[in-house]
Amino acid sequence: MKNIIILVFLTVSLNLFSQEIITIKGKLFFSEEFYRNFSNLLVKIDDADEYVKIEEDGIFEIKTSTKKENYKLIFSYGSIKFKEYNYKFEWTKRYKPKSISLAENCRINKNIAQEDFREKRKLKLYVYNKLDTLILSKKDKRVQKKTNSEFVKMSYEDLNKFECISDYNKRVFKILYLSGKVKFLKNLRKDVISYNYRYNR
């Protein structure tokens, strides 16, 4: 009986010892401006229940005992899912966290802003706020008319494209500056994305 108990104990101990804990280390790259607007960033493995908070520097660590060839990571802002990412098992062996871009491809970027200007299409000025709809003041409408632009509210579906949208807006700021319309930069509404960078060159 004693030998059986010892054998069971050794079997349980070996099983616990052999259950390797895998650490998924990553770093989601985003700007300070993005984090100011969306600080409640979370990540989890798709079939897990618990989320892990992403730190201000973008670093996160997820512990799991499940070994897979690939892990699907789900990134969320509060309850809003904004990104999926396939994380390879081989990256768990890295010393440094795996770098992950907020957005791989964007339909909105600074080159599109330049093209809009060249083709004399209306420039966009993307806005982010928590209101349901975008309300324009008389000043906003005047800015739109005088600069051949339109204010557009960024949706949560475009959350992962925030950095690209920011680059688009910054190029529009530069176009307005070089076109002699600096006074309209002064009159921009403050919820325009990258508002604080409108005079940067």
mmCIF file of C-alpha atoms in Angstrom:
data_model
loop_
_atom_site.group_PDB
_atom_site.id
_atom_site.type_symbol
_atom_site.label_atom_id
_atom_site.label_comp_id
_atom_site.label_asym_id
_atom_site.label_seq_id
_atom_site.Cartn_x
_atom_site.Cartn_y
_atom_site.Cartn_z
ATOM 1 C CA MET A 1 0.000 0.000 0.000
ATOM 2 C CA LYS A 2 2.827 2.346 0.931
ATOM 3 C CA ASN A 3 4.546 1.688 -2.422
ATOM 4 C CA ILE A 4 1.320 2.477 -4.302
ATOM 5 C CA ILE A 5 0.948 5.824 -2.483
ATOM 6 C CA ILE A 6 4.567 6.736 -3.258
ATOM 7 C CA LEU A 7 4.065 5.777 -6.928
ATOM 8 C CA VAL A 8 0.899 7.907 -7.202
ATOM 9 C CA PHE A 9 2.684 10.838 -5.540
ATOM 10 C CA LEU A 10 5.638 10.559 -7.930
ATOM 11 C CA THR A 11 3.308 10.337 -10.958
ATOM 12 C CA VAL A 12 1.382 13.465 -9.905
ATOM 13 C CA SER A 13 4.623 15.322 -9.158
ATOM 14 C CA LEU A 14 6.087 14.403 -12.553
ATOM 15 C CA ASN A 15 2.914 15.520 -14.342
ATOM 16 C CA LEU A 16 2.991 18.867 -12.570
ATOM 17 C CA PHE A 17 6.680 19.275 -13.278
ATOM 18 C CA SER A 18 6.261 18.392 -16.966
ATOM 19 C CA GLN A 19 3.412 20.894 -17.429
ATOM 20 C CA GLU A 20 5.506 23.673 -18.937
ATOM 21 C CA ILE A 21 4.323 27.243 -18.495
ATOM 22 C CA ILE A 22 4.663 29.114 -21.794
ATOM 23 C CA THR A 23 5.101 32.884 -21.792
ATOM 24 C CA ILE A 24 3.823 34.912 -24.743
ATOM 25 C CA LYS A 25 5.713 38.204 -24.705
ATOM 26 C CA GLY A 26 4.779 41.014 -27.048
ATOM 27 C CA LYS A 27 4.963 44.742 -27.581
ATOM 28 C CA LEU A 28 2.150 46.534 -29.387
ATOM 29 C CA PHE A 29 3.503 49.684 -31.004
ATOM 30 C CA PHE A 30 1.384 52.830 -30.725
ATOM 31 C CA SER A 31 1.878 56.544 -30.153
ATOM 32 C CA GLU A 32 1.409 58.461 -26.906
ATOM 33 C CA GLU A 33 -1.610 60.130 -28.499
ATOM 34 C CA PHE A 34 -3.230 56.757 -29.188
ATOM 35 C CA TYR A 35 -2.699 55.655 -25.577
ATOM 36 C CA ARG A 36 -4.108 58.938 -24.237
ATOM 37 C CA ASN A 37 -7.345 58.230 -26.102
ATOM 38 C CA PHE A 38 -7.433 54.457 -25.634
ATOM 39 C CA SER A 39 -5.683 53.532 -22.398
ATOM 40 C CA ASN A 40 -7.827 50.519 -21.470
ATOM 41 C CA LEU A 41 -6.024 48.127 -23.840
ATOM 42 C CA LEU A 42 -6.387 44.391 -23.277
ATOM 43 C CA VAL A 43 -5.149 41.192 -24.917
ATOM 44 C CA LYS A 44 -5.905 37.484 -24.557
ATOM 45 C CA ILE A 45 -5.528 34.162 -26.353
ATOM 46 C CA ASP A 46 -8.746 33.627 -28.324
ATOM 47 C CA ASP A 47 -9.931 30.556 -26.368
ATOM 48 C CA ALA A 48 -9.030 31.976 -22.936
ATOM 49 C CA ASP A 49 -11.430 33.740 -20.580
ATOM 50 C CA GLU A 50 -9.142 36.276 -18.941
ATOM 51 C CA TYR A 51 -7.596 39.335 -20.536
ATOM 52 C CA VAL A 52 -4.192 40.816 -19.723
ATOM 53 C CA LYS A 53 -3.694 44.595 -19.540
ATOM 54 C CA ILE A 54 -1.304 46.140 -22.049
ATOM 55 C CA GLU A 55 1.061 48.588 -20.360
ATOM 56 C CA GLU A 56 1.664 52.185 -21.420
ATOM 57 C CA ASP A 57 4.826 51.147 -23.278
ATOM 58 C CA GLY A 58 2.867 48.479 -25.194
ATOM 59 C CA ILE A 59 4.412 45.521 -23.340
ATOM 60 C CA PHE A 60 2.291 42.520 -22.343
ATOM 61 C CA GLU A 61 2.851 38.960 -21.111
ATOM 62 C CA ILE A 62 0.419 36.049 -21.248
ATOM 63 C CA LYS A 63 1.079 32.799 -19.377
ATOM 64 C CA THR A 64 -0.393 29.543 -20.696
ATOM 65 C CA SER A 65 0.130 25.820 -20.190
ATOM 66 C CA THR A 66 -1.280 25.001 -23.636
ATOM 67 C CA LYS A 67 1.315 24.362 -26.311
ATOM 68 C CA LYS A 68 0.274 25.279 -29.869
ATOM 69 C CA GLU A 69 2.031 25.991 -33.134
ATOM 70 C CA ASN A 70 0.233 29.348 -33.304
ATOM 71 C CA TYR A 71 -1.756 31.385 -30.795
ATOM 72 C CA LYS A 72 -4.469 33.738 -31.995
ATOM 73 C CA LEU A 73 -4.253 36.897 -29.893
ATOM 74 C CA ILE A 74 -7.329 39.084 -29.511
ATOM 75 C CA PHE A 75 -6.686 42.770 -28.800
ATOM 76 C CA SER A 76 -9.496 44.843 -27.297
ATOM 77 C CA TYR A 77 -10.223 48.350 -26.136
ATOM 78 C CA GLY A 78 -12.619 47.702 -23.292
ATOM 79 C CA SER A 79 -15.281 45.489 -24.911
ATOM 80 C CA ILE A 80 -14.358 46.471 -28.488
ATOM 81 C CA LYS A 81 -12.164 44.025 -30.392
ATOM 82 C CA PHE A 82 -9.853 45.942 -32.714
ATOM 83 C CA LYS A 83 -7.168 43.474 -33.777
ATOM 84 C CA GLU A 84 -6.349 39.778 -34.195
ATOM 85 C CA TYR A 85 -2.786 38.539 -34.447
ATOM 86 C CA ASN A 86 -1.238 35.099 -35.027
ATOM 87 C CA TYR A 87 1.631 34.612 -32.596
ATOM 88 C CA LYS A 88 4.009 31.739 -33.441
ATOM 89 C CA PHE A 89 5.164 29.357 -30.722
ATOM 90 C CA GLU A 90 8.803 29.856 -31.768
ATOM 91 C CA TRP A 91 8.552 33.490 -30.636
ATOM 92 C CA THR A 92 8.024 32.347 -27.027
ATOM 93 C CA LYS A 93 11.736 31.441 -27.028
ATOM 94 C CA ARG A 94 12.759 35.033 -27.759
ATOM 95 C CA TYR A 95 14.481 37.042 -25.049
ATOM 96 C CA LYS A 96 12.796 40.286 -26.134
ATOM 97 C CA PRO A 97 9.047 40.728 -26.720
ATOM 98 C CA LYS A 98 7.751 40.224 -30.259
ATOM 99 C CA SER A 99 7.060 43.586 -31.940
ATOM 100 C CA ILE A 100 3.476 43.929 -33.186
ATOM 101 C CA SER A 101 2.267 46.826 -35.325
ATOM 102 C CA LEU A 102 -1.087 48.378 -34.503
ATOM 103 C CA ALA A 103 -2.047 48.230 -38.204
ATOM 104 C CA GLU A 104 -0.335 46.381 -41.059
ATOM 105 C CA ASN A 105 -2.261 47.924 -43.945
ATOM 106 C CA CYS A 106 -4.206 51.164 -44.086
ATOM 107 C CA ARG A 107 -6.505 52.553 -46.745
ATOM 108 C CA ILE A 108 -5.901 55.962 -45.133
ATOM 109 C CA ASN A 109 -2.370 57.386 -44.955
ATOM 110 C CA LYS A 110 -0.263 60.454 -45.739
ATOM 111 C CA ASN A 111 0.199 59.428 -49.381
ATOM 112 C CA ILE A 112 -3.571 59.347 -49.842
ATOM 113 C CA ALA A 113 -3.762 62.851 -48.335
ATOM 114 C CA GLN A 114 -1.222 64.070 -50.886
ATOM 115 C CA GLU A 115 -3.138 62.353 -53.676
ATOM 116 C CA ASP A 116 -6.435 63.902 -52.517
ATOM 117 C CA PHE A 117 -4.831 67.328 -52.672
ATOM 118 C CA ARG A 118 -3.222 66.721 -56.068
ATOM 119 C CA GLU A 119 -6.492 65.451 -57.560
ATOM 120 C CA LYS A 120 -8.389 68.372 -55.972
ATOM 121 C CA ARG A 121 -10.601 66.041 -53.963
ATOM 122 C CA LYS A 122 -11.924 67.167 -50.599
ATOM 123 C CA LEU A 123 -9.344 66.697 -47.860
ATOM 124 C CA LYS A 124 -10.496 64.839 -44.776
ATOM 125 C CA LEU A 125 -9.913 65.996 -41.224
ATOM 126 C CA TYR A 126 -10.517 62.970 -39.012
ATOM 127 C CA VAL A 127 -12.040 63.560 -35.607
ATOM 128 C CA TYR A 128 -12.250 61.285 -32.595
ATOM 129 C CA ASN A 129 -14.634 61.843 -29.695
ATOM 130 C CA LYS A 130 -17.109 59.768 -27.712
ATOM 131 C CA LEU A 131 -20.237 61.446 -29.039
ATOM 132 C CA ASP A 132 -22.675 59.401 -31.108
ATOM 133 C CA THR A 133 -22.673 61.860 -33.991
ATOM 134 C CA LEU A 134 -20.376 64.591 -35.233
ATOM 135 C CA ILE A 135 -21.887 68.015 -34.569
ATOM 136 C CA LEU A 136 -20.447 70.849 -36.666
ATOM 137 C CA SER A 137 -20.371 74.465 -35.521
ATOM 138 C CA LYS A 138 -20.543 77.484 -37.844
ATOM 139 C CA LYS A 139 -16.775 77.815 -37.468
ATOM 140 C CA ASP A 140 -16.306 74.165 -38.492
ATOM 141 C CA LYS A 141 -18.435 74.681 -41.606
ATOM 142 C CA ARG A 142 -16.435 77.774 -42.527
ATOM 143 C CA VAL A 143 -13.150 75.881 -42.156
ATOM 144 C CA GLN A 144 -14.519 73.129 -44.398
ATOM 145 C CA LYS A 145 -15.589 75.597 -47.080
ATOM 146 C CA LYS A 146 -12.388 77.662 -47.101
ATOM 147 C CA THR A 147 -10.009 74.691 -47.073
ATOM 148 C CA ASN A 148 -11.925 72.307 -49.373
ATOM 149 C CA SER A 149 -12.067 69.799 -46.544
ATOM 150 C CA GLU A 150 -14.605 67.873 -44.487
ATOM 151 C CA PHE A 151 -14.599 66.710 -40.888
ATOM 152 C CA VAL A 152 -15.030 62.936 -40.608
ATOM 153 C CA LYS A 153 -15.666 61.046 -37.379
ATOM 154 C CA MET A 154 -13.339 58.088 -36.881
ATOM 155 C CA SER A 155 -15.293 54.937 -36.051
ATOM 156 C CA TYR A 156 -14.266 52.223 -33.597
ATOM 157 C CA GLU A 157 -13.875 49.899 -36.602
ATOM 158 C CA ASP A 158 -10.862 52.031 -37.582
ATOM 159 C CA LEU A 159 -9.301 51.924 -34.126
ATOM 160 C CA ASN A 160 -6.330 49.863 -35.310
ATOM 161 C CA LYS A 161 -5.740 52.391 -38.111
ATOM 162 C CA PHE A 162 -5.409 55.323 -35.706
ATOM 163 C CA GLU A 163 -1.707 55.873 -36.453
ATOM 164 C CA CYS A 164 -2.351 55.930 -40.219
ATOM 165 C CA ILE A 165 -5.231 58.362 -39.747
ATOM 166 C CA SER A 166 -2.945 60.507 -37.620
ATOM 167 C CA ASP A 167 -0.377 60.555 -40.455
ATOM 168 C CA TYR A 168 -3.116 61.527 -42.921
ATOM 169 C CA ASN A 169 -4.207 64.457 -40.734
ATOM 170 C CA LYS A 170 -0.617 65.610 -40.231
ATOM 171 C CA ARG A 171 -0.087 65.704 -43.992
ATOM 172 C CA VAL A 172 -3.296 67.743 -44.376
ATOM 173 C CA PHE A 173 -1.965 70.177 -41.755
ATOM 174 C CA LYS A 174 1.226 70.529 -43.804
ATOM 175 C CA ILE A 175 -0.750 71.069 -47.021
ATOM 176 C CA LEU A 176 -2.817 73.810 -45.369
ATOM 177 C CA TYR A 177 0.323 75.427 -43.975
ATOM 178 C CA LEU A 178 2.116 75.424 -47.341
ATOM 179 C CA SER A 179 -1.049 76.645 -49.086
ATOM 180 C CA GLY A 180 -1.082 79.791 -46.957
ATOM 181 C CA LYS A 181 -4.072 78.723 -44.862
ATOM 182 C CA VAL A 182 -2.372 78.797 -41.483
ATOM 183 C CA LYS A 183 -5.210 80.772 -39.882
ATOM 184 C CA PHE A 184 -7.519 77.814 -40.419
ATOM 185 C CA LEU A 185 -5.146 75.594 -38.463
ATOM 186 C CA LYS A 186 -5.758 77.945 -35.542
ATOM 187 C CA ASN A 187 -9.506 77.487 -35.909
ATOM 188 C CA LEU A 188 -9.550 73.697 -35.971
ATOM 189 C CA ARG A 189 -11.749 71.943 -33.455
ATOM 190 C CA LYS A 190 -9.662 70.372 -30.687
ATOM 191 C CA ASP A 191 -10.911 66.814 -31.177
ATOM 192 C CA VAL A 192 -9.256 66.592 -34.615
ATOM 193 C CA ILE A 193 -6.786 63.703 -34.384
ATOM 194 C CA SER A 194 -3.199 64.981 -33.876
ATOM 195 C CA TYR A 195 -4.494 68.513 -33.199
ATOM 196 C CA ASN A 196 -1.411 69.237 -31.044
ATOM 197 C CA TYR A 197 0.896 68.447 -33.991
ATOM 198 C CA ARG A 198 -0.745 70.789 -36.505
ATOM 199 C CA TYR A 199 2.273 73.143 -36.623
ATOM 200 C CA ASN A 200 4.937 70.413 -36.730
ATOM 201 C CA ARG A 201 6.907 70.247 -39.959
#
